[in-house]
Amino acid sequence: MVLDDETFMLKLVAHMLKRLGFKSVITYDNGLAALEWVALNSGQSTLILLDLNMPDMDGMEFVRKLVALNYAGTLILISGEDERILQTAEKLVRAHNINALGHLNKPVTMEQLSAMIDKSFLLQSQPEVAKKTYRVGELHAAIANGELINYYQPKVSVTTAMLIGVETLVRWQHPVDGLVFPDQFIGLAEEHGLIDALSEVVIRNALVQAKKWLTAGLHLHIAINVSMNNLTSLTFADFVYQEAVTAGVSPLDIMLEVTESRLMLDQRIPLEVLTRLRLKRFRLSIDDFGTGHSSLAQLRDIPFDELKIDQSFVRGARHDDTARAIYHASLALGQQLGMAVVAEGVEDIEDWKMVRNSQCEQAQGYFIGSPMPATDLPQWLADWTQRMPPTPVVQP
Ligand code: C2E
Ligand code: CA
Ligand code: CA
């Protein structure tokens, strides 16, 4: 269905859809009539191309009414408005749980439309599998049975492409389900008081691995994710320090990445723990900077050494003026405060070029290397050195 108050646009887009192979294309020039059709045809799989600006009922109002009809089809937004309005509208549609394929700027071209529809068929052919949820007892047993293993993702210098360190990312090697990702069990661990036990295993394994690499002649910085819940325990700083001493790894080589995913009512204990970690010479990183509570007030209050710019401001930022502006502002802020800055989510060569041109120091992402078991790191390093040989930049 095409819904647009301009008759010419209706004809044009309908024609394009027919050329793309859609057998049945209906057009409406007002929201009310279109809604009636939707109400009567709820059994059909429908794609609606919706103009945002219409005189009687505008696109956003139309979407709200679609939600009331439990619309289960897909939607593409079309408008001559500026990119930011279209982006926000698209986010709003998704927040209503309507499958939005994307947005198109007027005038719509055949290339744009066909690319977006192709994407839709791709999505249809890979339906998202509902993620399994686990019970707390299962996770408890997994921790005790040593089923949690660490993966490591390389962090490289942007100027020289040299490997600087790795970030530790936990995985659950489930005996039946295979590799389970942290978004399926970190929250569970936090809610049920298992996060300390989980972090102890992750930290111990990471430090033992760091020492192995050191012995093999590979001096790497090891980053470890720390939950805000870990920091509510006064013994956490002593625990990490003891583990570092036991493993024989200097705290200076250990970066603790902190994200505040929920609001902490009482900041006193976390602040004490973080300050004591700094006094013991561990290094602290503010993770996912620019999102949630990972923000300016934290920069002011906590002595961070490193700032990681959230992936959402890096990946594909060349197409997104707002994301790029936030990226550059975060980078400048980190640099002004004397912090090391890492760009996360560098997914392709274009992201890498953007980061490289921006004078950001370090980068991490699928383009460089995905998280991998420790044993794969030497092979990755050999491949990376081939692919991106270190090229020292001549200082002006
Ligand atoms: P994070 O700390 O922000 O870690 C980065 C996540 O982004 C990782 O997901 C990583 O695999 C993924 N990633 C890396 N490069 C790219 C890229 O180029 N593109 C995209 N789209 N993604 C990329 P993962 O491993 O699933 O971890 C998710 C989150 O779980 C982590 O986010 C972290 O907050 C948490 N987490 C992981 N391990 C631990 C842990 O040991 N303790 C705690 N408390 N949290 C952990
Ligand atoms: Ca992290
Ligand atoms: Ca992050």
Short mmCIF file of C-alpha atoms in Angstrom, two decimals, residues 84-287:
data_model
loop_
_atom_site.label_atom_id
_atom_site.label_comp_id
_atom_site.label_asym_id
_atom_site.label_seq_id
_atom_site.Cartn_x
_atom_site.Cartn_y
_atom_site.Cartn_z
CA ARG A 84 16.80 13.89 11.61
CA ILE A 85 13.01 14.02 11.55
CA LEU A 86 12.90 10.88 9.44
CA GLN A 87 15.30 9.09 11.80
CA THR A 88 13.29 10.03 14.85
CA ALA A 89 10.05 8.99 13.17
CA GLU A 90 11.62 5.64 12.29
CA LYS A 91 12.71 5.11 15.90
CA LEU A 92 9.20 5.93 17.05
CA VAL A 93 7.71 3.38 14.65
CA ARG A 94 10.08 0.73 15.97
CA ALA A 95 9.24 1.68 19.55
CA HIS A 96 5.64 0.83 18.66
CA ASN A 97 6.91 -2.64 17.66
CA ILE A 98 6.09 -2.12 14.01
CA ASN A 99 8.64 -3.58 11.67
CA ALA A 100 10.12 -0.50 9.92
CA LEU A 101 12.37 -1.33 6.99
CA GLY A 102 13.73 2.19 6.91
CA HIS A 103 13.04 5.63 5.55
CA LEU A 104 13.39 7.18 2.11
CA ASN A 105 13.88 10.80 1.17
CA LYS A 106 11.76 12.32 -1.53
CA PRO A 107 12.19 12.14 -4.45
CA VAL A 108 12.25 8.37 -4.13
CA THR A 109 14.41 6.62 -6.69
CA MET A 110 14.11 3.11 -8.06
CA GLU A 111 17.58 2.21 -6.70
CA GLN A 112 16.75 3.28 -3.14
CA LEU A 113 13.44 1.51 -3.14
CA SER A 114 14.78 -1.71 -4.57
CA ALA A 115 17.68 -1.75 -2.09
CA MET A 116 15.27 -1.36 0.81
CA ILE A 117 12.92 -4.05 -0.42
CA ASP A 118 15.83 -6.45 -1.01
CA LYS A 119 16.75 -5.87 2.60
CA SER A 120 13.22 -6.83 3.56
CA PHE A 121 13.42 -10.17 1.77
CA LEU A 122 16.71 -10.80 3.45
CA LEU A 123 15.09 -10.15 6.81
CA GLN A 124 12.19 -12.44 5.99
CA SER A 125 14.49 -15.26 5.07
CA GLN A 126 16.31 -15.00 8.40
CA PRO A 127 13.57 -14.74 11.00
CA GLU A 128 14.96 -13.79 14.37
CA VAL A 129 14.97 -16.78 16.65
CA ALA A 130 13.44 -15.97 20.01
CA LYS A 131 16.25 -15.93 22.54
CA LYS A 132 16.11 -18.60 25.15
CA THR A 133 15.92 -17.47 28.72
CA TYR A 134 17.78 -19.32 31.44
CA ARG A 135 16.96 -20.03 35.05
CA VAL A 136 19.20 -18.79 37.80
CA GLY A 137 19.98 -22.34 38.95
CA GLU A 138 21.32 -23.21 35.50
CA LEU A 139 23.65 -20.22 35.52
CA HIS A 140 24.76 -20.99 39.04
CA ALA A 141 25.70 -24.52 37.98
CA ALA A 142 27.42 -23.23 34.84
CA ILE A 143 29.67 -20.95 36.90
CA ALA A 144 30.52 -23.79 39.28
CA ASN A 145 31.16 -26.24 36.40
CA GLY A 146 33.54 -23.95 34.56
CA GLU A 147 31.23 -23.47 31.57
CA LEU A 148 32.00 -19.76 31.37
CA ILE A 149 34.85 -19.04 29.05
CA ASN A 150 36.49 -15.81 27.96
CA TYR A 151 36.64 -14.55 24.42
CA TYR A 152 39.02 -11.72 23.58
CA GLN A 153 38.58 -8.91 21.07
CA PRO A 154 41.61 -6.99 19.79
CA LYS A 155 42.04 -3.28 20.41
CA VAL A 156 44.49 -1.65 18.01
CA SER A 157 46.25 1.66 17.61
CA VAL A 158 44.62 3.66 14.84
CA THR A 159 47.82 5.37 13.75
CA THR A 160 50.13 2.34 13.68
CA ALA A 161 47.54 -0.48 13.44
CA MET A 162 49.55 -2.28 16.14
CA LEU A 163 47.80 -4.55 18.62
CA ILE A 164 47.59 -2.79 21.99
CA GLY A 165 45.40 -5.04 24.01
CA VAL A 166 42.27 -7.13 24.16
CA GLU A 167 38.85 -6.80 25.73
CA THR A 168 37.62 -9.81 27.67
CA LEU A 169 34.06 -10.82 26.72
CA VAL A 170 32.49 -13.70 28.58
CA ARG A 171 30.64 -16.56 26.82
CA TRP A 172 28.73 -19.49 28.20
CA GLN A 173 29.79 -22.73 26.55
CA HIS A 174 26.44 -24.42 27.07
CA PRO A 175 26.54 -28.25 26.80
CA VAL A 176 23.32 -28.28 24.70
CA ASP A 177 22.74 -24.78 23.33
CA GLY A 178 26.31 -24.07 22.26
CA LEU A 179 27.83 -20.63 22.68
CA VAL A 180 25.52 -18.33 24.64
CA PHE A 181 26.11 -14.56 24.56
CA PRO A 182 26.35 -12.32 27.63
CA ASP A 183 23.13 -10.41 26.91
CA GLN A 184 21.37 -13.68 27.79
CA PHE A 185 22.87 -14.08 31.26
CA ILE A 186 24.62 -10.94 32.62
CA GLY A 187 21.29 -9.35 33.59
CA LEU A 188 20.23 -12.61 35.24
CA ALA A 189 23.48 -12.72 37.22
CA GLU A 190 23.01 -9.12 38.32
CA GLU A 191 19.44 -9.66 39.45
CA HIS A 192 20.15 -12.79 41.45
CA GLY A 193 23.38 -11.89 43.19
CA LEU A 194 25.57 -14.06 40.94
CA ILE A 195 27.54 -11.27 39.31
CA ASP A 196 30.39 -11.38 41.84
CA ALA A 197 30.84 -15.12 41.35
CA LEU A 198 30.70 -14.61 37.56
CA SER A 199 33.20 -11.76 37.57
CA GLU A 200 35.58 -13.68 39.80
CA VAL A 201 35.79 -16.44 37.20
CA VAL A 202 36.13 -13.99 34.29
CA ILE A 203 38.83 -11.95 36.03
CA ARG A 204 40.83 -14.95 37.21
CA ASN A 205 40.79 -16.57 33.75
CA ALA A 206 41.66 -13.28 32.02
CA LEU A 207 44.65 -12.65 34.27
CA VAL A 208 45.98 -16.17 33.90
CA GLN A 209 45.67 -15.74 30.11
CA ALA A 210 47.38 -12.34 30.23
CA LYS A 211 50.31 -13.92 32.03
CA LYS A 212 50.52 -16.69 29.40
CA TRP A 213 50.68 -14.11 26.62
CA LEU A 214 53.32 -12.16 28.55
CA THR A 215 55.43 -15.27 28.96
CA ALA A 216 55.07 -15.91 25.24
CA GLY A 217 56.44 -12.41 24.56
CA LEU A 218 53.09 -10.71 23.89
CA HIS A 219 52.64 -7.76 26.23
CA LEU A 220 48.94 -6.89 26.06
CA HIS A 221 46.65 -4.63 27.99
CA ILE A 222 43.73 -6.65 29.28
CA ALA A 223 40.35 -4.96 29.51
CA ILE A 224 37.68 -6.55 31.70
CA ASN A 225 34.02 -5.52 31.94
CA VAL A 226 32.88 -4.71 35.40
CA SER A 227 29.25 -4.41 36.38
CA MET A 228 28.10 -1.57 38.62
CA ASN A 229 26.87 -4.30 40.96
CA ASN A 230 30.45 -5.52 41.45
CA LEU A 231 31.30 -2.06 42.72
CA THR A 232 28.78 -2.20 45.52
CA SER A 233 30.98 -4.71 47.30
CA LEU A 234 33.75 -3.10 49.37
CA THR A 235 36.00 -6.13 48.96
CA PHE A 236 36.06 -5.92 45.14
CA ALA A 237 39.21 -3.78 44.91
CA ASP A 238 41.14 -6.12 47.20
CA PHE A 239 39.92 -9.13 45.27
CA VAL A 240 41.13 -7.80 41.90
CA TYR A 241 44.42 -6.72 43.41
CA GLN A 242 45.03 -10.17 44.95
CA GLU A 243 44.25 -11.85 41.63
CA ALA A 244 46.69 -9.58 39.78
CA VAL A 245 49.44 -10.33 42.31
CA THR A 246 48.76 -14.08 42.13
CA ALA A 247 48.80 -14.08 38.32
CA GLY A 248 51.86 -11.83 38.15
CA VAL A 249 50.23 -9.14 36.02
CA SER A 250 50.76 -5.45 36.71
CA PRO A 251 47.61 -3.44 37.54
CA LEU A 252 48.87 -0.90 35.00
CA ASP A 253 48.11 -3.48 32.29
CA ILE A 254 44.57 -4.04 33.51
CA MET A 255 41.75 -1.81 32.30
CA LEU A 256 38.42 -2.12 34.07
CA GLU A 257 35.53 -1.09 31.82
CA VAL A 258 32.56 0.29 33.68
CA THR A 259 29.05 0.92 32.34
CA GLU A 260 26.30 2.22 34.48
CA SER A 261 23.28 0.47 33.07
CA ARG A 262 20.97 1.52 35.85
CA LEU A 263 20.81 4.48 38.13
CA MET A 264 22.74 4.05 41.37
CA LEU A 265 20.99 5.66 44.26
CA ASP A 266 23.91 5.55 46.61
CA GLN A 267 27.17 6.37 44.86
CA ARG A 268 29.38 6.27 47.94
CA ILE A 269 30.50 2.65 47.83
CA PRO A 270 31.13 2.54 44.04
CA LEU A 271 33.10 5.77 44.30
CA GLU A 272 35.22 4.38 47.12
CA VAL A 273 35.85 1.12 45.24
CA LEU A 274 36.78 2.93 42.01
CA THR A 275 39.08 5.34 43.82
CA ARG A 276 40.82 2.48 45.64
CA LEU A 277 41.27 0.65 42.34
CA ARG A 278 42.95 3.76 40.93
CA LEU A 279 45.16 4.04 44.02
CA LYS A 280 46.26 0.47 43.37
CA ARG A 281 47.19 1.60 39.82
CA PHE A 282 44.45 -0.21 37.94
CA ARG A 283 43.12 1.74 35.00
CA LEU A 284 39.48 2.65 34.54
CA SER A 285 37.48 3.02 31.37
CA ILE A 286 34.04 4.55 30.87
CA ASP A 287 32.26 2.15 28.52
#
